[in-house]
Amino acid sequence: TANTASPSWTYPATGTYNVMLIINQFTLCADTTFATIKIQNLLNPYFTPPPPKCMNEYMEGFMMQGTYSNAATLHWDFGSKATPSFSDKKDPGKVLYTTGGTYPVTLTVTENGCTKKYTDNINVMQKPEARYETEFPVACELRPVHFINKSTGPAPLTYAWTFGDDQLSKEESPYHTYKKVGTYSTNLVIASPN
């Protein structure tokens, strides 16, 4: 019960409620009107962020969860650095970020005039880039060749070198001695912690 012209009322549970308004009660000029109000469940959308990915790799697995009905309208906001930046689908599919960082993702759900937003962060890692050079482009037999690592990426990086002669190294910038004259194909694979 309320005795004001424009009351605000909080209903204790979902359901259908009948509301009666009486104007000028107990006078000769009284009037009464009725309305029915349907109270829905509170919207409670959320999502679990997908695992971190490197930049320029598609992120997938943005699945909406929580309390809402099939009649709800959805809006995902991935931010201006994402492609696509927005989606109105329950499962927005693949999303691409071209720079590393932590980005907020907002899911907005609207149903029966109610709107609820949920925001969580996703992590996009800088992709490591393997680069190296040798101290000298030509080396002498039985003389160590210095491989100078110029790789970039989030630390700590791990290194896996192959020298083309069945020898391996995990050092950052190794020295390697070739036992025979020849041309060798060398390779460096790096990885970041995530």
PDB file of C-alpha atoms in Angstrom:
ATOM      1  CA  THR A   1       0.000   0.000   0.000  1.00  0.00           C
ATOM      2  CA  ALA A   2       1.231   3.487  -0.864  1.00  0.00           C
ATOM      3  CA  ASN A   3      -0.335   6.913  -0.329  1.00  0.00           C
ATOM      4  CA  THR A   4       1.707   8.953  -2.831  1.00  0.00           C
ATOM      5  CA  ALA A   5       0.876  10.109  -6.363  1.00  0.00           C
ATOM      6  CA  SER A   6       3.790   8.262  -8.030  1.00  0.00           C
ATOM      7  CA  PRO A   7       4.951   5.450  -5.736  1.00  0.00           C
ATOM      8  CA  SER A   8       7.897   3.157  -6.242  1.00  0.00           C
ATOM      9  CA  TRP A   9       7.431  -0.453  -5.179  1.00  0.00           C
ATOM     10  CA  THR A  10       9.739  -3.450  -4.983  1.00  0.00           C
ATOM     11  CA  TYR A  11       8.048  -6.804  -5.485  1.00  0.00           C
ATOM     12  CA  PRO A  12       9.415  -9.661  -3.384  1.00  0.00           C
ATOM     13  CA  ALA A  13       9.235 -12.358  -6.065  1.00  0.00           C
ATOM     14  CA  THR A  14       8.495 -13.043  -9.712  1.00  0.00           C
ATOM     15  CA  GLY A  15       4.881 -13.430 -10.742  1.00  0.00           C
ATOM     16  CA  THR A  16       1.818 -11.537 -11.901  1.00  0.00           C
ATOM     17  CA  TYR A  17       0.451  -8.837  -9.608  1.00  0.00           C
ATOM     18  CA  ASN A  18      -2.807  -6.864  -9.752  1.00  0.00           C
ATOM     19  CA  VAL A  19      -2.426  -3.185  -8.957  1.00  0.00           C
ATOM     20  CA  MET A  20      -5.317  -0.945  -7.960  1.00  0.00           C
ATOM     21  CA  LEU A  21      -5.206   2.863  -7.991  1.00  0.00           C
ATOM     22  CA  ILE A  22      -7.895   4.816  -6.164  1.00  0.00           C
ATOM     23  CA  ILE A  23      -8.034   8.565  -6.651  1.00  0.00           C
ATOM     24  CA  ASN A  24      -9.805  10.771  -4.086  1.00  0.00           C
ATOM     25  CA  GLN A  25     -10.781   7.812  -1.936  1.00  0.00           C
ATOM     26  CA  PHE A  26     -13.719   8.452   0.430  1.00  0.00           C
ATOM     27  CA  THR A  27     -14.995  11.459  -1.608  1.00  0.00           C
ATOM     28  CA  LEU A  28     -17.870  11.875  -4.023  1.00  0.00           C
ATOM     29  CA  CYS A  29     -15.431  12.245  -6.932  1.00  0.00           C
ATOM     30  CA  ALA A  30     -13.388   9.081  -6.420  1.00  0.00           C
ATOM     31  CA  ASP A  31     -12.196   6.892  -9.275  1.00  0.00           C
ATOM     32  CA  THR A  32     -10.542   3.482  -9.425  1.00  0.00           C
ATOM     33  CA  THR A  33      -8.433   1.804 -12.095  1.00  0.00           C
ATOM     34  CA  PHE A  34      -6.684  -1.555 -12.274  1.00  0.00           C
ATOM     35  CA  ALA A  35      -3.532  -2.847 -13.977  1.00  0.00           C
ATOM     36  CA  THR A  36      -1.666  -6.130 -14.106  1.00  0.00           C
ATOM     37  CA  ILE A  37       2.095  -6.157 -13.723  1.00  0.00           C
ATOM     38  CA  LYS A  38       4.263  -9.134 -14.541  1.00  0.00           C
ATOM     39  CA  ILE A  39       7.546  -9.337 -12.609  1.00  0.00           C
ATOM     40  CA  GLN A  40      10.339 -11.312 -14.314  1.00  0.00           C
ATOM     41  CA  ASN A  41      13.420 -12.954 -12.848  1.00  0.00           C
ATOM     42  CA  LEU A  42      16.350 -10.621 -12.376  1.00  0.00           C
ATOM     43  CA  LEU A  43      18.702 -10.756 -15.344  1.00  0.00           C
ATOM     44  CA  ASN A  44      22.027 -12.213 -14.351  1.00  0.00           C
ATOM     45  CA  PRO A  45      24.140 -12.687 -17.489  1.00  0.00           C
ATOM     46  CA  TYR A  46      27.801 -13.615 -17.380  1.00  0.00           C
ATOM     47  CA  PHE A  47      30.457 -15.394 -19.399  1.00  0.00           C
ATOM     48  CA  THR A  48      33.719 -17.129 -18.697  1.00  0.00           C
ATOM     49  CA  PRO A  49      36.551 -15.532 -20.677  1.00  0.00           C
ATOM     50  CA  PRO A  50      38.305 -17.859 -23.110  1.00  0.00           C
ATOM     51  CA  PRO A  51      41.925 -18.798 -22.355  1.00  0.00           C
ATOM     52  CA  PRO A  52      44.604 -16.282 -23.378  1.00  0.00           C
ATOM     53  CA  LYS A  53      45.743 -16.273 -26.989  1.00  0.00           C
ATOM     54  CA  CYS A  54      48.548 -14.545 -28.850  1.00  0.00           C
ATOM     55  CA  MET A  55      47.740 -11.465 -30.857  1.00  0.00           C
ATOM     56  CA  ASN A  56      46.556 -12.226 -34.398  1.00  0.00           C
ATOM     57  CA  GLU A  57      45.123 -15.566 -33.249  1.00  0.00           C
ATOM     58  CA  TYR A  58      41.339 -15.946 -33.137  1.00  0.00           C
ATOM     59  CA  MET A  59      39.722 -16.077 -29.691  1.00  0.00           C
ATOM     60  CA  GLU A  60      36.712 -18.367 -29.415  1.00  0.00           C
ATOM     61  CA  GLY A  61      34.464 -19.553 -26.628  1.00  0.00           C
ATOM     62  CA  PHE A  62      32.570 -16.423 -25.607  1.00  0.00           C
ATOM     63  CA  MET A  63      29.482 -18.284 -24.396  1.00  0.00           C
ATOM     64  CA  MET A  64      26.746 -16.407 -22.597  1.00  0.00           C
ATOM     65  CA  GLN A  65      25.578 -17.969 -19.339  1.00  0.00           C
ATOM     66  CA  GLY A  66      23.382 -16.923 -16.439  1.00  0.00           C
ATOM     67  CA  THR A  67      19.710 -16.036 -15.974  1.00  0.00           C
ATOM     68  CA  TYR A  68      17.768 -14.800 -19.038  1.00  0.00           C
ATOM     69  CA  SER A  69      15.209 -16.185 -21.473  1.00  0.00           C
ATOM     70  CA  ASN A  70      15.367 -16.949 -25.194  1.00  0.00           C
ATOM     71  CA  ALA A  71      13.478 -13.688 -25.774  1.00  0.00           C
ATOM     72  CA  ALA A  72      16.408 -11.640 -24.443  1.00  0.00           C
ATOM     73  CA  THR A  73      18.418  -9.473 -26.822  1.00  0.00           C
ATOM     74  CA  LEU A  74      22.192  -9.616 -26.494  1.00  0.00           C
ATOM     75  CA  HIS A  75      24.993  -7.241 -27.303  1.00  0.00           C
ATOM     76  CA  TRP A  76      28.701  -8.076 -27.015  1.00  0.00           C
ATOM     77  CA  ASP A  77      31.202  -5.181 -26.985  1.00  0.00           C
ATOM     78  CA  PHE A  78      34.762  -6.384 -27.607  1.00  0.00           C
ATOM     79  CA  GLY A  79      36.259  -2.885 -27.921  1.00  0.00           C
ATOM     80  CA  SER A  80      37.676  -0.908 -30.817  1.00  0.00           C
ATOM     81  CA  LYS A  81      40.839  -3.049 -31.111  1.00  0.00           C
ATOM     82  CA  ALA A  82      38.846  -6.215 -31.878  1.00  0.00           C
ATOM     83  CA  THR A  83      37.465  -7.563 -35.138  1.00  0.00           C
ATOM     84  CA  PRO A  84      34.515  -7.674 -34.977  1.00  0.00           C
ATOM     85  CA  SER A  85      34.064  -4.947 -32.356  1.00  0.00           C
ATOM     86  CA  PHE A  86      30.434  -5.941 -31.679  1.00  0.00           C
ATOM     87  CA  SER A  87      28.109  -8.929 -31.965  1.00  0.00           C
ATOM     88  CA  ASP A  88      24.438  -9.540 -31.200  1.00  0.00           C
ATOM     89  CA  LYS A  89      24.662 -13.338 -31.218  1.00  0.00           C
ATOM     90  CA  LYS A  90      24.607 -15.662 -28.216  1.00  0.00           C
ATOM     91  CA  ASP A  91      27.853 -17.193 -29.488  1.00  0.00           C
ATOM     92  CA  PRO A  92      29.742 -14.392 -31.248  1.00  0.00           C
ATOM     93  CA  GLY A  93      32.201 -16.821 -32.850  1.00  0.00           C
ATOM     94  CA  LYS A  94      35.788 -15.803 -33.566  1.00  0.00           C
ATOM     95  CA  VAL A  95      37.220 -12.487 -32.349  1.00  0.00           C
ATOM     96  CA  LEU A  96      40.632 -11.182 -33.402  1.00  0.00           C
ATOM     97  CA  TYR A  97      42.923  -8.748 -31.547  1.00  0.00           C
ATOM     98  CA  THR A  98      46.019  -7.472 -33.369  1.00  0.00           C
ATOM     99  CA  THR A  99      47.843  -6.063 -30.334  1.00  0.00           C
ATOM    100  CA  GLY A 100      48.671  -7.622 -26.997  1.00  0.00           C
ATOM    101  CA  GLY A 101      47.094  -6.427 -23.761  1.00  0.00           C
ATOM    102  CA  THR A 102      44.210  -6.863 -21.354  1.00  0.00           C
ATOM    103  CA  TYR A 103      40.847  -5.880 -22.838  1.00  0.00           C
ATOM    104  CA  PRO A 104      37.432  -5.490 -21.207  1.00  0.00           C
ATOM    105  CA  VAL A 105      34.573  -7.361 -22.886  1.00  0.00           C
ATOM    106  CA  THR A 106      31.024  -6.278 -22.008  1.00  0.00           C
ATOM    107  CA  LEU A 107      27.904  -8.392 -22.466  1.00  0.00           C
ATOM    108  CA  THR A 108      24.611  -6.456 -22.301  1.00  0.00           C
ATOM    109  CA  VAL A 109      21.311  -8.340 -22.005  1.00  0.00           C
ATOM    110  CA  THR A 110      17.914  -6.671 -22.412  1.00  0.00           C
ATOM    111  CA  GLU A 111      14.611  -8.368 -21.718  1.00  0.00           C
ATOM    112  CA  ASN A 112      11.120  -6.974 -20.985  1.00  0.00           C
ATOM    113  CA  GLY A 113      12.482  -3.480 -20.401  1.00  0.00           C
ATOM    114  CA  CYS A 114      15.232  -4.662 -18.038  1.00  0.00           C
ATOM    115  CA  THR A 115      18.905  -4.292 -18.931  1.00  0.00           C
ATOM    116  CA  LYS A 116      21.925  -5.838 -17.233  1.00  0.00           C
ATOM    117  CA  LYS A 117      25.611  -5.572 -18.156  1.00  0.00           C
ATOM    118  CA  TYR A 118      28.457  -7.889 -17.282  1.00  0.00           C
ATOM    119  CA  THR A 119      32.120  -7.050 -17.964  1.00  0.00           C
ATOM    120  CA  ASP A 120      35.178  -9.272 -17.661  1.00  0.00           C
ATOM    121  CA  ASN A 121      38.720  -9.005 -19.019  1.00  0.00           C
ATOM    122  CA  ILE A 122      40.461 -11.128 -21.617  1.00  0.00           C
ATOM    123  CA  ASN A 123      44.212 -11.415 -22.087  1.00  0.00           C
ATOM    124  CA  VAL A 124      45.872 -11.159 -25.471  1.00  0.00           C
ATOM    125  CA  MET A 125      49.565 -11.931 -25.353  1.00  0.00           C
ATOM    126  CA  GLN A 126      52.250 -10.374 -27.454  1.00  0.00           C
ATOM    127  CA  LYS A 127      53.380 -12.991 -29.918  1.00  0.00           C
ATOM    128  CA  PRO A 128      57.082 -13.799 -29.616  1.00  0.00           C
ATOM    129  CA  GLU A 129      59.143 -13.215 -32.753  1.00  0.00           C
ATOM    130  CA  ALA A 130      62.208 -15.388 -33.380  1.00  0.00           C
ATOM    131  CA  ARG A 131      65.114 -13.527 -34.970  1.00  0.00           C
ATOM    132  CA  TYR A 132      68.851 -14.115 -34.934  1.00  0.00           C
ATOM    133  CA  GLU A 133      72.040 -13.528 -36.846  1.00  0.00           C
ATOM    134  CA  THR A 134      75.557 -14.893 -36.753  1.00  0.00           C
ATOM    135  CA  GLU A 135      78.508 -12.776 -35.718  1.00  0.00           C
ATOM    136  CA  PHE A 136      80.146 -13.521 -39.093  1.00  0.00           C
ATOM    137  CA  PRO A 137      78.330 -14.851 -42.184  1.00  0.00           C
ATOM    138  CA  VAL A 138      81.160 -17.303 -42.965  1.00  0.00           C
ATOM    139  CA  ALA A 139      83.055 -19.337 -40.359  1.00  0.00           C
ATOM    140  CA  CYS A 140      86.164 -21.441 -40.358  1.00  0.00           C
ATOM    141  CA  GLU A 141      86.201 -25.173 -39.738  1.00  0.00           C
ATOM    142  CA  LEU A 142      86.458 -26.048 -36.012  1.00  0.00           C
ATOM    143  CA  ARG A 143      85.998 -22.404 -35.044  1.00  0.00           C
ATOM    144  CA  PRO A 144      82.928 -21.558 -32.874  1.00  0.00           C
ATOM    145  CA  VAL A 145      80.103 -19.691 -34.599  1.00  0.00           C
ATOM    146  CA  HIS A 146      78.318 -17.177 -32.367  1.00  0.00           C
ATOM    147  CA  PHE A 147      74.536 -17.121 -32.882  1.00  0.00           C
ATOM    148  CA  ILE A 148      73.251 -13.752 -31.648  1.00  0.00           C
ATOM    149  CA  ASN A 149      69.643 -13.941 -30.513  1.00  0.00           C
ATOM    150  CA  LYS A 150      67.546 -10.861 -31.401  1.00  0.00           C
ATOM    151  CA  SER A 151      64.162 -12.396 -30.576  1.00  0.00           C
ATOM    152  CA  THR A 152      61.404 -10.374 -28.925  1.00  0.00           C
ATOM    153  CA  GLY A 153      58.440 -11.359 -26.802  1.00  0.00           C
ATOM    154  CA  PRO A 154      57.144 -11.470 -23.239  1.00  0.00           C
ATOM    155  CA  ALA A 155      59.766 -12.789 -20.828  1.00  0.00           C
ATOM    156  CA  PRO A 156      60.860 -15.315 -19.910  1.00  0.00           C
ATOM    157  CA  LEU A 157      61.383 -16.862 -23.333  1.00  0.00           C
ATOM    158  CA  THR A 158      62.626 -20.388 -23.946  1.00  0.00           C
ATOM    159  CA  TYR A 159      64.872 -21.254 -26.875  1.00  0.00           C
ATOM    160  CA  ALA A 160      65.318 -24.362 -29.008  1.00  0.00           C
ATOM    161  CA  TRP A 161      68.162 -24.168 -31.540  1.00  0.00           C
ATOM    162  CA  THR A 162      68.981 -26.673 -34.263  1.00  0.00           C
ATOM    163  CA  PHE A 163      72.244 -26.209 -36.138  1.00  0.00           C
ATOM    164  CA  GLY A 164      71.753 -28.490 -39.146  1.00  0.00           C
ATOM    165  CA  ASP A 165      74.242 -31.095 -37.887  1.00  0.00           C
ATOM    166  CA  ASP A 166      72.019 -32.976 -35.411  1.00  0.00           C
ATOM    167  CA  GLN A 167      73.217 -30.770 -32.536  1.00  0.00           C
ATOM    168  CA  LEU A 168      70.817 -28.801 -30.308  1.00  0.00           C
ATOM    169  CA  SER A 169      70.984 -25.985 -27.770  1.00  0.00           C
ATOM    170  CA  LYS A 170      68.619 -24.270 -25.344  1.00  0.00           C
ATOM    171  CA  GLU A 171      70.918 -21.313 -24.665  1.00  0.00           C
ATOM    172  CA  GLU A 172      69.809 -17.773 -25.476  1.00  0.00           C
ATOM    173  CA  SER A 173      72.771 -16.882 -27.762  1.00  0.00           C
ATOM    174  CA  PRO A 174      74.900 -20.009 -28.148  1.00  0.00           C
ATOM    175  CA  TYR A 175      78.293 -20.695 -29.682  1.00  0.00           C
ATOM    176  CA  HIS A 176      78.445 -23.765 -31.914  1.00  0.00           C
ATOM    177  CA  THR A 177      81.392 -25.472 -33.542  1.00  0.00           C
ATOM    178  CA  TYR A 178      80.913 -27.309 -36.856  1.00  0.00           C
ATOM    179  CA  LYS A 179      83.185 -30.325 -37.366  1.00  0.00           C
ATOM    180  CA  LYS A 180      82.920 -30.425 -41.166  1.00  0.00           C
ATOM    181  CA  VAL A 181      83.046 -27.856 -43.932  1.00  0.00           C
ATOM    182  CA  GLY A 182      79.633 -27.258 -45.522  1.00  0.00           C
ATOM    183  CA  THR A 183      76.467 -25.216 -45.644  1.00  0.00           C
ATOM    184  CA  TYR A 184      74.061 -25.737 -42.734  1.00  0.00           C
ATOM    185  CA  SER A 185      70.426 -24.805 -42.244  1.00  0.00           C
ATOM    186  CA  THR A 186      69.917 -23.425 -38.744  1.00  0.00           C
ATOM    187  CA  ASN A 187      66.666 -22.838 -36.909  1.00  0.00           C
ATOM    188  CA  LEU A 188      65.467 -21.126 -33.719  1.00  0.00           C
ATOM    189  CA  VAL A 189      62.096 -21.793 -32.089  1.00  0.00           C
ATOM    190  CA  ILE A 190      61.101 -19.579 -29.165  1.00  0.00           C
ATOM    191  CA  ALA A 191      58.169 -19.758 -26.782  1.00  0.00           C
ATOM    192  CA  SER A 192      56.706 -17.441 -24.164  1.00  0.00           C
ATOM    193  CA  PRO A 193      55.401 -18.717 -20.806  1.00  0.00           C
ATOM    194  CA  ASN A 194      51.746 -18.726 -21.868  1.00  0.00           C
TER     195      ASN A 194
END
